[in-house]
Short mmCIF file of C-alpha atoms in Angstrom, two decimals:
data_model
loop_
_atom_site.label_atom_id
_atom_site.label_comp_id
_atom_site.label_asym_id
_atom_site.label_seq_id
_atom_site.Cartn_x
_atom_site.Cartn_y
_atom_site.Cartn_z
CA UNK A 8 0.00 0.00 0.00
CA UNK A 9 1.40 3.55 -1.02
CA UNK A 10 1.69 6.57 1.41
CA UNK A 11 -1.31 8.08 -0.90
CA UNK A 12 -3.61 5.42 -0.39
CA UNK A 13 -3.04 4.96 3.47
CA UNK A 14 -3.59 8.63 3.59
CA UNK A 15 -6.89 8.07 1.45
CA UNK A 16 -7.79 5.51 3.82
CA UNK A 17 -7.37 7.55 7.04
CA UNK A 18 -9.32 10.39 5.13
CA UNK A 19 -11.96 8.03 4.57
CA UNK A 20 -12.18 6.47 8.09
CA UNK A 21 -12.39 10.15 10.05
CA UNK A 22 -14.70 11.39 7.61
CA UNK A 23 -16.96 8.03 8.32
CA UNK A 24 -16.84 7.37 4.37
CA UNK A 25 -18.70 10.98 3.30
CA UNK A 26 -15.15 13.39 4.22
CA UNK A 27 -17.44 15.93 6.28
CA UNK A 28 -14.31 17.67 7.25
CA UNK A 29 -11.59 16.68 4.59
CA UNK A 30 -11.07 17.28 0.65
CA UNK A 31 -12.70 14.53 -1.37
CA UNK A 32 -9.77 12.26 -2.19
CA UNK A 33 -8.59 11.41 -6.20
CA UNK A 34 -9.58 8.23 -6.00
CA UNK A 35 -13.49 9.03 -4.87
CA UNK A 36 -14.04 11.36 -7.74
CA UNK A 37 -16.46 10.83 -10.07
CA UNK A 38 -17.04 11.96 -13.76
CA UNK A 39 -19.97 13.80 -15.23
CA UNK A 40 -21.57 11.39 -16.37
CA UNK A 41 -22.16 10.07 -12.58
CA UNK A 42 -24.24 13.11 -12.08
CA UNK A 43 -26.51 13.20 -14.89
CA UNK A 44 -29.11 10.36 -13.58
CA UNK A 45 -28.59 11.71 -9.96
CA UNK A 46 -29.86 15.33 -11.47
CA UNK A 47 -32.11 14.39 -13.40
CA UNK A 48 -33.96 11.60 -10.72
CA UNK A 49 -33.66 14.41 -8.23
CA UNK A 50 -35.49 17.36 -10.76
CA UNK A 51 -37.55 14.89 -12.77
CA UNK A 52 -39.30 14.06 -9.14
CA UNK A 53 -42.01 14.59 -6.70
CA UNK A 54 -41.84 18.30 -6.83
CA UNK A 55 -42.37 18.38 -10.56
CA UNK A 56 -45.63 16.56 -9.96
CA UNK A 57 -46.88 19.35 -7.58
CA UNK A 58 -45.32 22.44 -9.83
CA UNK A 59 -46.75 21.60 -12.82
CA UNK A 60 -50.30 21.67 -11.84
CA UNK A 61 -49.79 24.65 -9.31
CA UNK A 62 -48.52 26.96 -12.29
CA UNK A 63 -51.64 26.07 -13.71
CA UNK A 64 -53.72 27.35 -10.59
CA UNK A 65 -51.53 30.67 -10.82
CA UNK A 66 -53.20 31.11 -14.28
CA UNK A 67 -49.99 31.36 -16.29
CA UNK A 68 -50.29 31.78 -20.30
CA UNK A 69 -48.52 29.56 -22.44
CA UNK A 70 -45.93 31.76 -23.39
CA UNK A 71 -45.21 32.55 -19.98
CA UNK A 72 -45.42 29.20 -19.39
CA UNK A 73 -43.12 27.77 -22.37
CA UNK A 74 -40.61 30.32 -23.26
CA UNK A 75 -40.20 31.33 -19.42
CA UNK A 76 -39.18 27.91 -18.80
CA UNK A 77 -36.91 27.91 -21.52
CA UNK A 78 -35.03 31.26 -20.21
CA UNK A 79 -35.20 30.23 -16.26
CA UNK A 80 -34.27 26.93 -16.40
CA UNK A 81 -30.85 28.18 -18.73
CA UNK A 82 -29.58 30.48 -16.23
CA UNK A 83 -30.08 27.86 -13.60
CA UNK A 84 -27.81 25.57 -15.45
CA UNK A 85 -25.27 28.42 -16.28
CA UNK A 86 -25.22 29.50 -12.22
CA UNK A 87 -24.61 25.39 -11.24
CA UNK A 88 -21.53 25.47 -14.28
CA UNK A 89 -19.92 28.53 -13.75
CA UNK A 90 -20.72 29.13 -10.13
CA UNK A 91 -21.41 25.93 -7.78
CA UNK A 92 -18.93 23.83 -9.63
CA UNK A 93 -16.16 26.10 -10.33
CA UNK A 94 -15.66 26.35 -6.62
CA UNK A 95 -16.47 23.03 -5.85
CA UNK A 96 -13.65 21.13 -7.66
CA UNK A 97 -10.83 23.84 -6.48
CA UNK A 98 -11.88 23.11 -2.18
CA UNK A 99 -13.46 19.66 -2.73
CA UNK A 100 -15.31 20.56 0.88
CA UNK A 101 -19.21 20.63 1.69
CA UNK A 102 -20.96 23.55 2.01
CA UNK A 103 -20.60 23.30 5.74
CA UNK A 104 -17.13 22.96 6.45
CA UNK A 105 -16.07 25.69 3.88
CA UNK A 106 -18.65 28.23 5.49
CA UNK A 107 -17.29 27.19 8.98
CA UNK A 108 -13.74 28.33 7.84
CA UNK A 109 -15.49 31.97 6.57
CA UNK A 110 -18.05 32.08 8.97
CA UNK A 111 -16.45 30.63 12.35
CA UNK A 112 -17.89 27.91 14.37
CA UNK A 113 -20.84 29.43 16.32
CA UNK A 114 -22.37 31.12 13.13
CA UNK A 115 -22.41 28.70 10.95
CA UNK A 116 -24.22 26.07 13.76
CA UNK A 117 -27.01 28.76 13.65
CA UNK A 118 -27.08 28.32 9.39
CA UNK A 119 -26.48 24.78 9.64
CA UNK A 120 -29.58 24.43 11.87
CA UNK A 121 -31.77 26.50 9.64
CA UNK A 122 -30.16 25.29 6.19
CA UNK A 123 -30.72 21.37 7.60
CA UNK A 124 -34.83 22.62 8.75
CA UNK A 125 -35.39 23.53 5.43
CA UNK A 126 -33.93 20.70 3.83
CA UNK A 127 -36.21 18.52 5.95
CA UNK A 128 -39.51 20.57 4.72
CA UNK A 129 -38.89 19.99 1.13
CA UNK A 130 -37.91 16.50 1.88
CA UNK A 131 -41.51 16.47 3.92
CA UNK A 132 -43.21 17.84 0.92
CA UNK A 133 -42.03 15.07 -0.93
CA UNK A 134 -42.85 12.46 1.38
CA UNK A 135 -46.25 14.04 1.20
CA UNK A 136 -46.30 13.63 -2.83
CA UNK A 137 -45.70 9.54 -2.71
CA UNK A 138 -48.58 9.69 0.10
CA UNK A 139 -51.02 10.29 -2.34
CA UNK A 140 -49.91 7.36 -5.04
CA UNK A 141 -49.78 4.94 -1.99
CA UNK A 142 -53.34 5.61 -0.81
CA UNK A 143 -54.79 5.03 -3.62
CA UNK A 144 -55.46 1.17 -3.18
CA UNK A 145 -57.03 1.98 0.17
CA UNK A 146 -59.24 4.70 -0.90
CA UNK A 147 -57.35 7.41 1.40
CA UNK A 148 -58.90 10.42 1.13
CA UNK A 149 -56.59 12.68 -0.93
CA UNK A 150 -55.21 16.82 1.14
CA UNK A 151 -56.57 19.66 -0.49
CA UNK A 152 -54.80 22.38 -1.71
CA UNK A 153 -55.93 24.72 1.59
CA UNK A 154 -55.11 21.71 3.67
CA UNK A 155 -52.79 22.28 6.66
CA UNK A 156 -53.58 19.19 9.18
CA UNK A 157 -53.24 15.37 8.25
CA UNK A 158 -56.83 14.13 6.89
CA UNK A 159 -57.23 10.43 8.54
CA UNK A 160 -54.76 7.96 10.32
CA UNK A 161 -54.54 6.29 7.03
CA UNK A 162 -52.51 8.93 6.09
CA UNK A 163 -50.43 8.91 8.94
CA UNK A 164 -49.45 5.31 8.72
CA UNK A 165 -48.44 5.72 4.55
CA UNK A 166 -46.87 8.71 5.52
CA UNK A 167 -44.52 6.81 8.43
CA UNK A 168 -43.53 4.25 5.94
CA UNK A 169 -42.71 6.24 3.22
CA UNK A 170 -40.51 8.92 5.64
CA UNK A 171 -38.54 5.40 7.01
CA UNK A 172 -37.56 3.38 3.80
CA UNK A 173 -36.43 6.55 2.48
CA UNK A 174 -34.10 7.41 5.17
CA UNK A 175 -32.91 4.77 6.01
CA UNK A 176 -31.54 4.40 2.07
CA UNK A 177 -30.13 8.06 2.52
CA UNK A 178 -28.68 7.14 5.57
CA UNK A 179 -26.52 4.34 3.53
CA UNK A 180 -24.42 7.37 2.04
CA UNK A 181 -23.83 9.46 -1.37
CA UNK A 182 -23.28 6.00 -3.43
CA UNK A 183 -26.06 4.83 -2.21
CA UNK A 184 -28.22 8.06 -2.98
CA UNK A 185 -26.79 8.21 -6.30
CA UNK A 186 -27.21 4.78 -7.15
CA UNK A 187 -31.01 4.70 -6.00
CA UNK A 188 -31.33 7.96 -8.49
CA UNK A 189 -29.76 6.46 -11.17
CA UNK A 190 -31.86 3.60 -10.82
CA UNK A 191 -34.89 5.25 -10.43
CA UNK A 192 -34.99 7.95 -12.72
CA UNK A 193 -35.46 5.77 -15.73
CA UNK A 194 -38.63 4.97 -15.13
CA UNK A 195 -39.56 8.12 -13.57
CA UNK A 196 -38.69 10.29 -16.75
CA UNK A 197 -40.76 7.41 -19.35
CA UNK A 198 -43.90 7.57 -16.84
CA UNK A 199 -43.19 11.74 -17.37
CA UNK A 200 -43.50 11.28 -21.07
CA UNK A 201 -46.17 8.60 -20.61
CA UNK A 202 -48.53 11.23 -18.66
CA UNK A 203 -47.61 14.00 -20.86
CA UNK A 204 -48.69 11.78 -24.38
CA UNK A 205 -52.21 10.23 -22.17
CA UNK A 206 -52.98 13.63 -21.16
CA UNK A 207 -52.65 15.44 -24.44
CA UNK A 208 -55.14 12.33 -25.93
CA UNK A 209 -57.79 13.07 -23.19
CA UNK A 210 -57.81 16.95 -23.73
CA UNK A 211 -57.98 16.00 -27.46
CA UNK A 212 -54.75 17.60 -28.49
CA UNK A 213 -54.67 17.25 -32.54
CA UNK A 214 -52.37 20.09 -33.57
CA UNK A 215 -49.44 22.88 -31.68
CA UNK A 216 -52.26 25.35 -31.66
CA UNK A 217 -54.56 23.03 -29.27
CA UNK A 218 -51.17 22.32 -26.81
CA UNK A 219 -50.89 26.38 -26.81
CA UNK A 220 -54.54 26.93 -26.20
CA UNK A 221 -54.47 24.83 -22.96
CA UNK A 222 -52.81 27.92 -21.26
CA UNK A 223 -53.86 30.63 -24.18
CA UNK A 224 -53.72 33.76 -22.60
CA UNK A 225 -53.36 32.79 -18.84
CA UNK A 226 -55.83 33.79 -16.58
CA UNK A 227 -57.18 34.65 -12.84
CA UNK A 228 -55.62 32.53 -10.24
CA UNK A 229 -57.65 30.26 -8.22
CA UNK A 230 -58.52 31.57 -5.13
CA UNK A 231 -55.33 31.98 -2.57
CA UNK A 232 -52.72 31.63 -5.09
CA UNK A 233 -50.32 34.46 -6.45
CA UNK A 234 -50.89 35.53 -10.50
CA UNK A 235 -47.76 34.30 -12.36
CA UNK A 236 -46.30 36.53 -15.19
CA UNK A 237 -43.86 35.50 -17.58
CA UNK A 238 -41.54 37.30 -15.40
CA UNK A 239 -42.48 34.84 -12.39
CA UNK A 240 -41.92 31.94 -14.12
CA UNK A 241 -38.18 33.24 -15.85
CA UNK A 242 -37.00 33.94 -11.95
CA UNK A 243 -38.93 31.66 -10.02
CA UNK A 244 -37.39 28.46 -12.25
CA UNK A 245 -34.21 30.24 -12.07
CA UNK A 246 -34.39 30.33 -8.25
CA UNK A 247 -36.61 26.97 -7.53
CA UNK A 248 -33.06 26.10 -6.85
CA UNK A 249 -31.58 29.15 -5.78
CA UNK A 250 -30.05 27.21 -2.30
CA UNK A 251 -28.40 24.57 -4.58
CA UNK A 252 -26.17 26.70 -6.98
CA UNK A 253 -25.99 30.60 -6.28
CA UNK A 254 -26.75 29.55 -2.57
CA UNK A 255 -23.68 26.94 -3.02
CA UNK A 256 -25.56 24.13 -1.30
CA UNK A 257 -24.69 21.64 -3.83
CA UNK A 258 -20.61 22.10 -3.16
CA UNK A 259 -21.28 19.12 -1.50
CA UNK A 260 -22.21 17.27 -4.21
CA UNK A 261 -19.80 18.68 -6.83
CA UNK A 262 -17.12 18.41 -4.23
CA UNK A 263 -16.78 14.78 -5.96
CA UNK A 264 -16.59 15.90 -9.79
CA UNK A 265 -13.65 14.91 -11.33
CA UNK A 266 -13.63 18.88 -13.18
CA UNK A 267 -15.84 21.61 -13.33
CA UNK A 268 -17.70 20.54 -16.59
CA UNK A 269 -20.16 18.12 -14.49
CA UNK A 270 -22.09 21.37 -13.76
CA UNK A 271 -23.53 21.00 -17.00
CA UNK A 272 -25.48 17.69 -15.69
CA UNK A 273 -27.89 19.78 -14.28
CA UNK A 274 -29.28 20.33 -17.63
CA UNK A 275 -30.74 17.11 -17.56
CA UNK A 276 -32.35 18.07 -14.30
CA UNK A 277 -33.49 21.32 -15.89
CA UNK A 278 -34.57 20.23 -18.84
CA UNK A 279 -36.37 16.98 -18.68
CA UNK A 280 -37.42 17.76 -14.97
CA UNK A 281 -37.96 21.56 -14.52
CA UNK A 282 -39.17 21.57 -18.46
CA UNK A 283 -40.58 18.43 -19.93
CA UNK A 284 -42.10 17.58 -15.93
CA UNK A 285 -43.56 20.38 -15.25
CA UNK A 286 -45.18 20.68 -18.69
CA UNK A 287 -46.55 16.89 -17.97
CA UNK A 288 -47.69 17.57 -14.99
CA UNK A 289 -50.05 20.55 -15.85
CA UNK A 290 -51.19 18.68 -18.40
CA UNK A 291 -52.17 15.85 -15.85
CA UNK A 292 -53.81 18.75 -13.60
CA UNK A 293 -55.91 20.29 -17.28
CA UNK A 294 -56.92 17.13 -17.57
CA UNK A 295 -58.23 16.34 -13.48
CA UNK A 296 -59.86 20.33 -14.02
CA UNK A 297 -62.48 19.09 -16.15
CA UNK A 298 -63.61 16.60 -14.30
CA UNK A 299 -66.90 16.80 -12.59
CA UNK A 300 -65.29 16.63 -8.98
CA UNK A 301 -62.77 19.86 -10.23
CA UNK A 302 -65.91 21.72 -11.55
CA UNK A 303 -67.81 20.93 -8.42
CA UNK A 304 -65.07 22.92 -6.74
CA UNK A 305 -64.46 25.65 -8.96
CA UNK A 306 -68.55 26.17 -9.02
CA UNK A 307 -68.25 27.12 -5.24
CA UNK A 308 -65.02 29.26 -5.94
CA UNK A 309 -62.98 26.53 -3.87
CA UNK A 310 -59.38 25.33 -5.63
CA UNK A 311 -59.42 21.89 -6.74
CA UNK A 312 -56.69 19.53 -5.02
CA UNK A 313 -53.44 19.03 -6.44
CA UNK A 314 -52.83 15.28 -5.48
CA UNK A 315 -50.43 13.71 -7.71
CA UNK A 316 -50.67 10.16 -7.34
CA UNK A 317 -54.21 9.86 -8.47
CA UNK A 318 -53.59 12.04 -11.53
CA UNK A 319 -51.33 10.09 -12.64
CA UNK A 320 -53.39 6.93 -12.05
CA UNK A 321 -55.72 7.95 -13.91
CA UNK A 322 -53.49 8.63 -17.21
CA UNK A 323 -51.20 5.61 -16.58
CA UNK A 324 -52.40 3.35 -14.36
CA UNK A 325 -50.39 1.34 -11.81
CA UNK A 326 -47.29 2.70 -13.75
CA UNK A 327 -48.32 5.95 -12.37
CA UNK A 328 -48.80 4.90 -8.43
CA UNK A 329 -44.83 3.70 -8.95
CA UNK A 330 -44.01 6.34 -10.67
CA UNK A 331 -45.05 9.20 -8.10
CA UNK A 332 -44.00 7.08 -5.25
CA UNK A 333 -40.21 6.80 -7.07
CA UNK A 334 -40.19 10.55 -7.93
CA UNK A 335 -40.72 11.01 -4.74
CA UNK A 336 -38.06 8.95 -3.16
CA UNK A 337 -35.39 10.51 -5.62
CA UNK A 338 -36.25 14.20 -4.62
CA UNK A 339 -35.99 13.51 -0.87
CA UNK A 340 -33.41 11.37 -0.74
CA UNK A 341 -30.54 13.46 -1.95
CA UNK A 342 -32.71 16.42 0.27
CA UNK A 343 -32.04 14.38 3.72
CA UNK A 344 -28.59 13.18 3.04
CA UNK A 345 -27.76 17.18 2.22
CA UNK A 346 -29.73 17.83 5.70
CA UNK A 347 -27.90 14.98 7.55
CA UNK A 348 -24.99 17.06 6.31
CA UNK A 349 -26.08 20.23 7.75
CA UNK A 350 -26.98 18.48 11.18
CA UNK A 351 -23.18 16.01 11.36
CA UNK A 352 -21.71 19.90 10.87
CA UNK A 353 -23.58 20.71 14.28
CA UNK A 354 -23.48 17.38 16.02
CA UNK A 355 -19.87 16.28 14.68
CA UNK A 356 -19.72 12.90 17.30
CA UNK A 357 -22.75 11.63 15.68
CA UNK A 358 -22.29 9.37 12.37
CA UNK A 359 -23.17 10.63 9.47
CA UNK A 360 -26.07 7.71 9.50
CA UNK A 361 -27.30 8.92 12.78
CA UNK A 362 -27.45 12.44 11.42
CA UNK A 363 -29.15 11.63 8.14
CA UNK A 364 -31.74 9.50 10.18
CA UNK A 365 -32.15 12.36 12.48
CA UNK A 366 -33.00 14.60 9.46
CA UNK A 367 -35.44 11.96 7.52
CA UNK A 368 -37.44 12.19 10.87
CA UNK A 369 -38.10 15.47 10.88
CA UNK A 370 -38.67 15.33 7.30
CA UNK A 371 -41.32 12.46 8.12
CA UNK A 372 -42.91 14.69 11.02
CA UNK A 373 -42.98 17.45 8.34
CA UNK A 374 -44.52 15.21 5.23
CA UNK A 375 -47.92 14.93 7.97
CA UNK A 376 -48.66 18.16 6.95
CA UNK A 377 -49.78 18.86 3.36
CA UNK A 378 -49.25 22.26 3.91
CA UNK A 379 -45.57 22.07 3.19
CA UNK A 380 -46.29 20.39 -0.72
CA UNK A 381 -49.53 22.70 -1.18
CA UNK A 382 -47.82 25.95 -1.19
CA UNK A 383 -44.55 24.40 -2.40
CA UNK A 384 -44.35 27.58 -5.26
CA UNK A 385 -44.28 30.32 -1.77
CA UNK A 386 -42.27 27.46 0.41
CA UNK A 387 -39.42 26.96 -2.13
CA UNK A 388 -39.26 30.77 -2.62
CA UNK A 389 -38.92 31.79 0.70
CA UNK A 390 -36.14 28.71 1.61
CA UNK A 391 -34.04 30.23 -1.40
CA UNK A 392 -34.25 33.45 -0.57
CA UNK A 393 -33.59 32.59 3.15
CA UNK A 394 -30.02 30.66 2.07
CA UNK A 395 -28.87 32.17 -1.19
CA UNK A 396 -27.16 34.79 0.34
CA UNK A 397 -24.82 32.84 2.40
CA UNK A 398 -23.63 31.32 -0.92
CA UNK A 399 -22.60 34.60 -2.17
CA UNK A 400 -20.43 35.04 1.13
CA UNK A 401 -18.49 31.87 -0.62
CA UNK A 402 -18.48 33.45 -4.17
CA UNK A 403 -17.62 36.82 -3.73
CA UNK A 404 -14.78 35.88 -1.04
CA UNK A 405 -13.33 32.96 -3.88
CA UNK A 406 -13.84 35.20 -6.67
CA UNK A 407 -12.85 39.04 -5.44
CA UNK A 408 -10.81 38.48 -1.88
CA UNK A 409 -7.28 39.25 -3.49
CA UNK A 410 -8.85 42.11 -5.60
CA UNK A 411 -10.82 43.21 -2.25
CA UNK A 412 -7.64 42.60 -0.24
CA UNK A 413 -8.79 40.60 2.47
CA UNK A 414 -8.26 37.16 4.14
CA UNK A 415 -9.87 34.44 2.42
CA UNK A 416 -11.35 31.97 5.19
CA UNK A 417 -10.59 34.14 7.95
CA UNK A 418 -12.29 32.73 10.66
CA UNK A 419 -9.77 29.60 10.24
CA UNK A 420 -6.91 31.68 10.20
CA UNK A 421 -8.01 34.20 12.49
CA UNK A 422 -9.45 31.76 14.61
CA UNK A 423 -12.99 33.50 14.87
CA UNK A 424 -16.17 31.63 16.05
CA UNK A 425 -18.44 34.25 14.84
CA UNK A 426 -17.37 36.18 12.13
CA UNK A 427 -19.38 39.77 12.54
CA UNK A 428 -18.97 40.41 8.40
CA UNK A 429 -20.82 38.04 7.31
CA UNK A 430 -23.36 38.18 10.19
CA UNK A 431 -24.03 41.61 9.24
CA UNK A 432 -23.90 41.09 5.51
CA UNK A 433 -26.57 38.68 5.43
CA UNK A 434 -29.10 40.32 8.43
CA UNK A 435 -28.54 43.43 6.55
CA UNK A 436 -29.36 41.74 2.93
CA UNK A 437 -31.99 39.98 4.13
CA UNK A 438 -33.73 42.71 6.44
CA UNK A 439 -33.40 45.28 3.63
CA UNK A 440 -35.43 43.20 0.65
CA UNK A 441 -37.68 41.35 2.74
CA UNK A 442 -38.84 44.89 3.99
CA UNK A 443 -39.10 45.84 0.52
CA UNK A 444 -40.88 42.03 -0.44
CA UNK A 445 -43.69 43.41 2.44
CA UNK A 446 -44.27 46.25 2.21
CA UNK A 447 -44.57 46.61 -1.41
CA UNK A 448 -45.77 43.46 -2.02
CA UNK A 449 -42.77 42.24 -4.35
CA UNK A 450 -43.15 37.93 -5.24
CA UNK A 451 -39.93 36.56 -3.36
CA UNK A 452 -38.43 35.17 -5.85
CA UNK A 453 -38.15 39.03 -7.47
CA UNK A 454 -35.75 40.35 -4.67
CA UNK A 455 -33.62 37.02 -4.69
CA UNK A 456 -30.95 38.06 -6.61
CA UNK A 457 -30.86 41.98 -5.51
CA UNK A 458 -30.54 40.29 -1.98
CA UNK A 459 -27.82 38.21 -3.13
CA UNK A 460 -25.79 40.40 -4.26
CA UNK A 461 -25.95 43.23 -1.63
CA UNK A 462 -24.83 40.59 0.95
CA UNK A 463 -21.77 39.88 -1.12
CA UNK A 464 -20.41 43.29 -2.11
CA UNK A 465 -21.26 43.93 1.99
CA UNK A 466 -19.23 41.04 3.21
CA UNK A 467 -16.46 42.21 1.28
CA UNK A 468 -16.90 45.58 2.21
CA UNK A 469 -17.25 44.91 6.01
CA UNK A 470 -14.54 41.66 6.09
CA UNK A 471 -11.68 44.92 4.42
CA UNK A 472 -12.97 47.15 7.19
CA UNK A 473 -12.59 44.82 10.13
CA UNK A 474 -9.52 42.91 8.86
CA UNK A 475 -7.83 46.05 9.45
CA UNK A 476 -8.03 46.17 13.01
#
């Protein structure tokens, strides 16, 4: 054995087989090619079953719909490339452990915690999504879009299952995770197209014109959702993922690519998850609207459900029960190994396994309340904004801190537990658009990137200040 690989093996043995704390060894990396069925089971997934029938209840047009798509899901892509990766393959650390050595200890326990929370919501959300294709056979009574509580211990039960098989598969580790996705999102994408082609046949699609005239012109929302403009859809489906890449979340994913260019794998996510899904799914939902249950509901000025395992029963069949019970699994598995991440980052003495299980309870606590899946759009707007920042505290430090002329990972070297600059640069960020978001009633998504920024040019700003001293 060779002083490289005993090294490797020590690496692997104090990082418990995930390197929390160390650079991803040579010998673990993996090429792009490893990430393209792990994006694209993770995007092609649960959530696209909700989104695509909840831009359809935010009365979006079909150019909004289509070309907005088109644009958002791009820059997505371009900010995972040229942003996420980039940095990833130079520090080959998680998100955690590189914000610990900006951020100092205390500070980043206090992101950790909230960054982990989140992670266990969406997770939840998804739980909640392979609920409804499991309680199908047992007639389960299927949450409402307004729906907060669970509905029935029938639901609990499905819902306890579902939230322990899949953690304790993303408590077996990344290989695991992406092995499960790459297995999985096969049959997940076909049953995609396989709704998509049904659907079109039951709204008696014969020409382009008829696909564009499901959407037409958009319209009014249904009652206690937000009006989507093409302008919505461009930033929302830029930021649906905003934690991930600008937010830098997914360093500890890319942390094993082999070079920078497995960024572009997220193009399959984008593309036949974010794109082809969502289109599929709204499909599903035009289809479920014209039933007489959906009119029954619209008549009273109510919102039909959005329950995705029974629309896709009914344009697939069993295929379609498996289907939204695998998409599912491969959106909140990846979700609760990330949060077991955040949480091992807090609770270092704790095995990555323990951590990951800690995190797919919570995430099976959270999946009992359809709330969390319902208002997924508002949810996954407010986590990005919430997080996105603290990614541009990695990117504008990697990027600008020899042109700013500060310390780069200054905490670490200037053995800080609570680094004030970024504290500040964040609260400040945050406080600023989120007043603005209020008060002038501004969607979310809209002050993302503003946000973003601002906390970026402030860390540098504030870190050149109090360097000085």
């Amino acid at each position: 054995m060779t002083q490289y690989q005993q090294e490797e093996g020590i690496l692997q043995e104090d990082s418990g087989g995930e390197f929390e704390r160390t650079p991803v060894p040579q010998s673990k990396l993996k090429g792009w090619k490893s990430f393209i069925g792990m994006y694209a089971g993770e995007h092609a997934a649960g959530t696209e079953f909700m989104i695509g029938p909840l831009f359809l209840t935010a009365g979006v047009s079909a150019f909004d719909l289509i070309i907005g798509l088109l644009i958002g899901n791009l820059l997505a892509v371009l900010s995972w490339r040229f942003l996420t990766a980039e940095i990833a393959v130079k520090n080959r650390l998680t998100l955690y452990f590189q914000l610990e050595k900006i951020c100092g200890k205390k500070l980043v326990t206090g992101y950790n915690l909230a960054n982990g929370i989140l992670f266990c919501f969406l997770a939840g959300s998804m739980i909640t999504v392979s609920a409804t294709a499991v309680g199908i056979p047992f007639n389960m009574p299927m949450p409402k879009l307004d729906d907060t509580l669970p509905n029935g211990m029938t639901w609990i039960i499905i819902v306890i299952i579902i939230g322990a098989v899949i953690s304790l598969i993303a408590a077996r580790g990344y290989d695991t995770v992406t092995k499960a996705a790459n297995w999985m999102s096969p049959i997940i994408v076909l049953a995609f197209v396989a709704c998509g082609i049904v659907a079109l046949g039951q709204l008696g699609v014969d020409s382009f014109s008829d696909f564009w005239n499901i959407w037409g012109d958009g319209g009014e929302p249904f009652p206690g959702q937000t009006k989507f403009t093409f302008w919505h859809v461009v930033i929302w489906s830029w930021f649906a993922n905003g934690a991930m890449h600008i937010g830098m979340s997914d360093l500890s994913v890319f942390r094993f690519a082999k070079e920078a260019k497995a960024g572009w794998a997220t193009a399959a996510g984008m593309y036949v998850g974010h794109y082809m899904a969502w289109i599929a799914a709204a499909l599903l939902y035009a289809v479920y609207l014209k039933s007489p249950e959906a009119q029954a509901f619209l008549s009273t000025n109510s919102a039909p459900p959005v329950a995705p395992g029974p629309m896709a029963y009914n344009a697939i069949g069993v295929l379609g029960i498996i289907a939204v019970v695998l998409a599912g699994w491969t959106t909140a598995n990846p979700t609760i190994y990330r949060a077991g991440l955040a949480f091992q980052a807090i609770l270092p003495k704790l095995s990555t396994a323990k951590v990951t299980i800690l995190a797919g309870t919570i995430a099976t606590i959270a999946g009992l309340f359809p709330a969390f899946a319902m208002k997924l759009l508002g949810f996954v707007a407010l986590y990005g904004f919430i997080l996105a920042p603290f990614g541009a505290i990695i990117v504008f430090e990697h990027f600008f801190h020899k042109k700013a002329g500060i310390i780069k990972n200054y905490a670490e070297v200037a053995n800080l537990s609570f680094n004030k600059s970024v504290f500040w640069a964040w609260a400040i960020s945050f406080g600023v658009f989120y007043f603005i978001s209020i008060q002038f009633d501004v969607f979310l998504s809209f002050v993302t990137l503003p946000a973003w920024i601002l906390c970026g040019v402030l860390f540098l700003i504030l870190s050149k200040y109090s360097q000085k001293k």
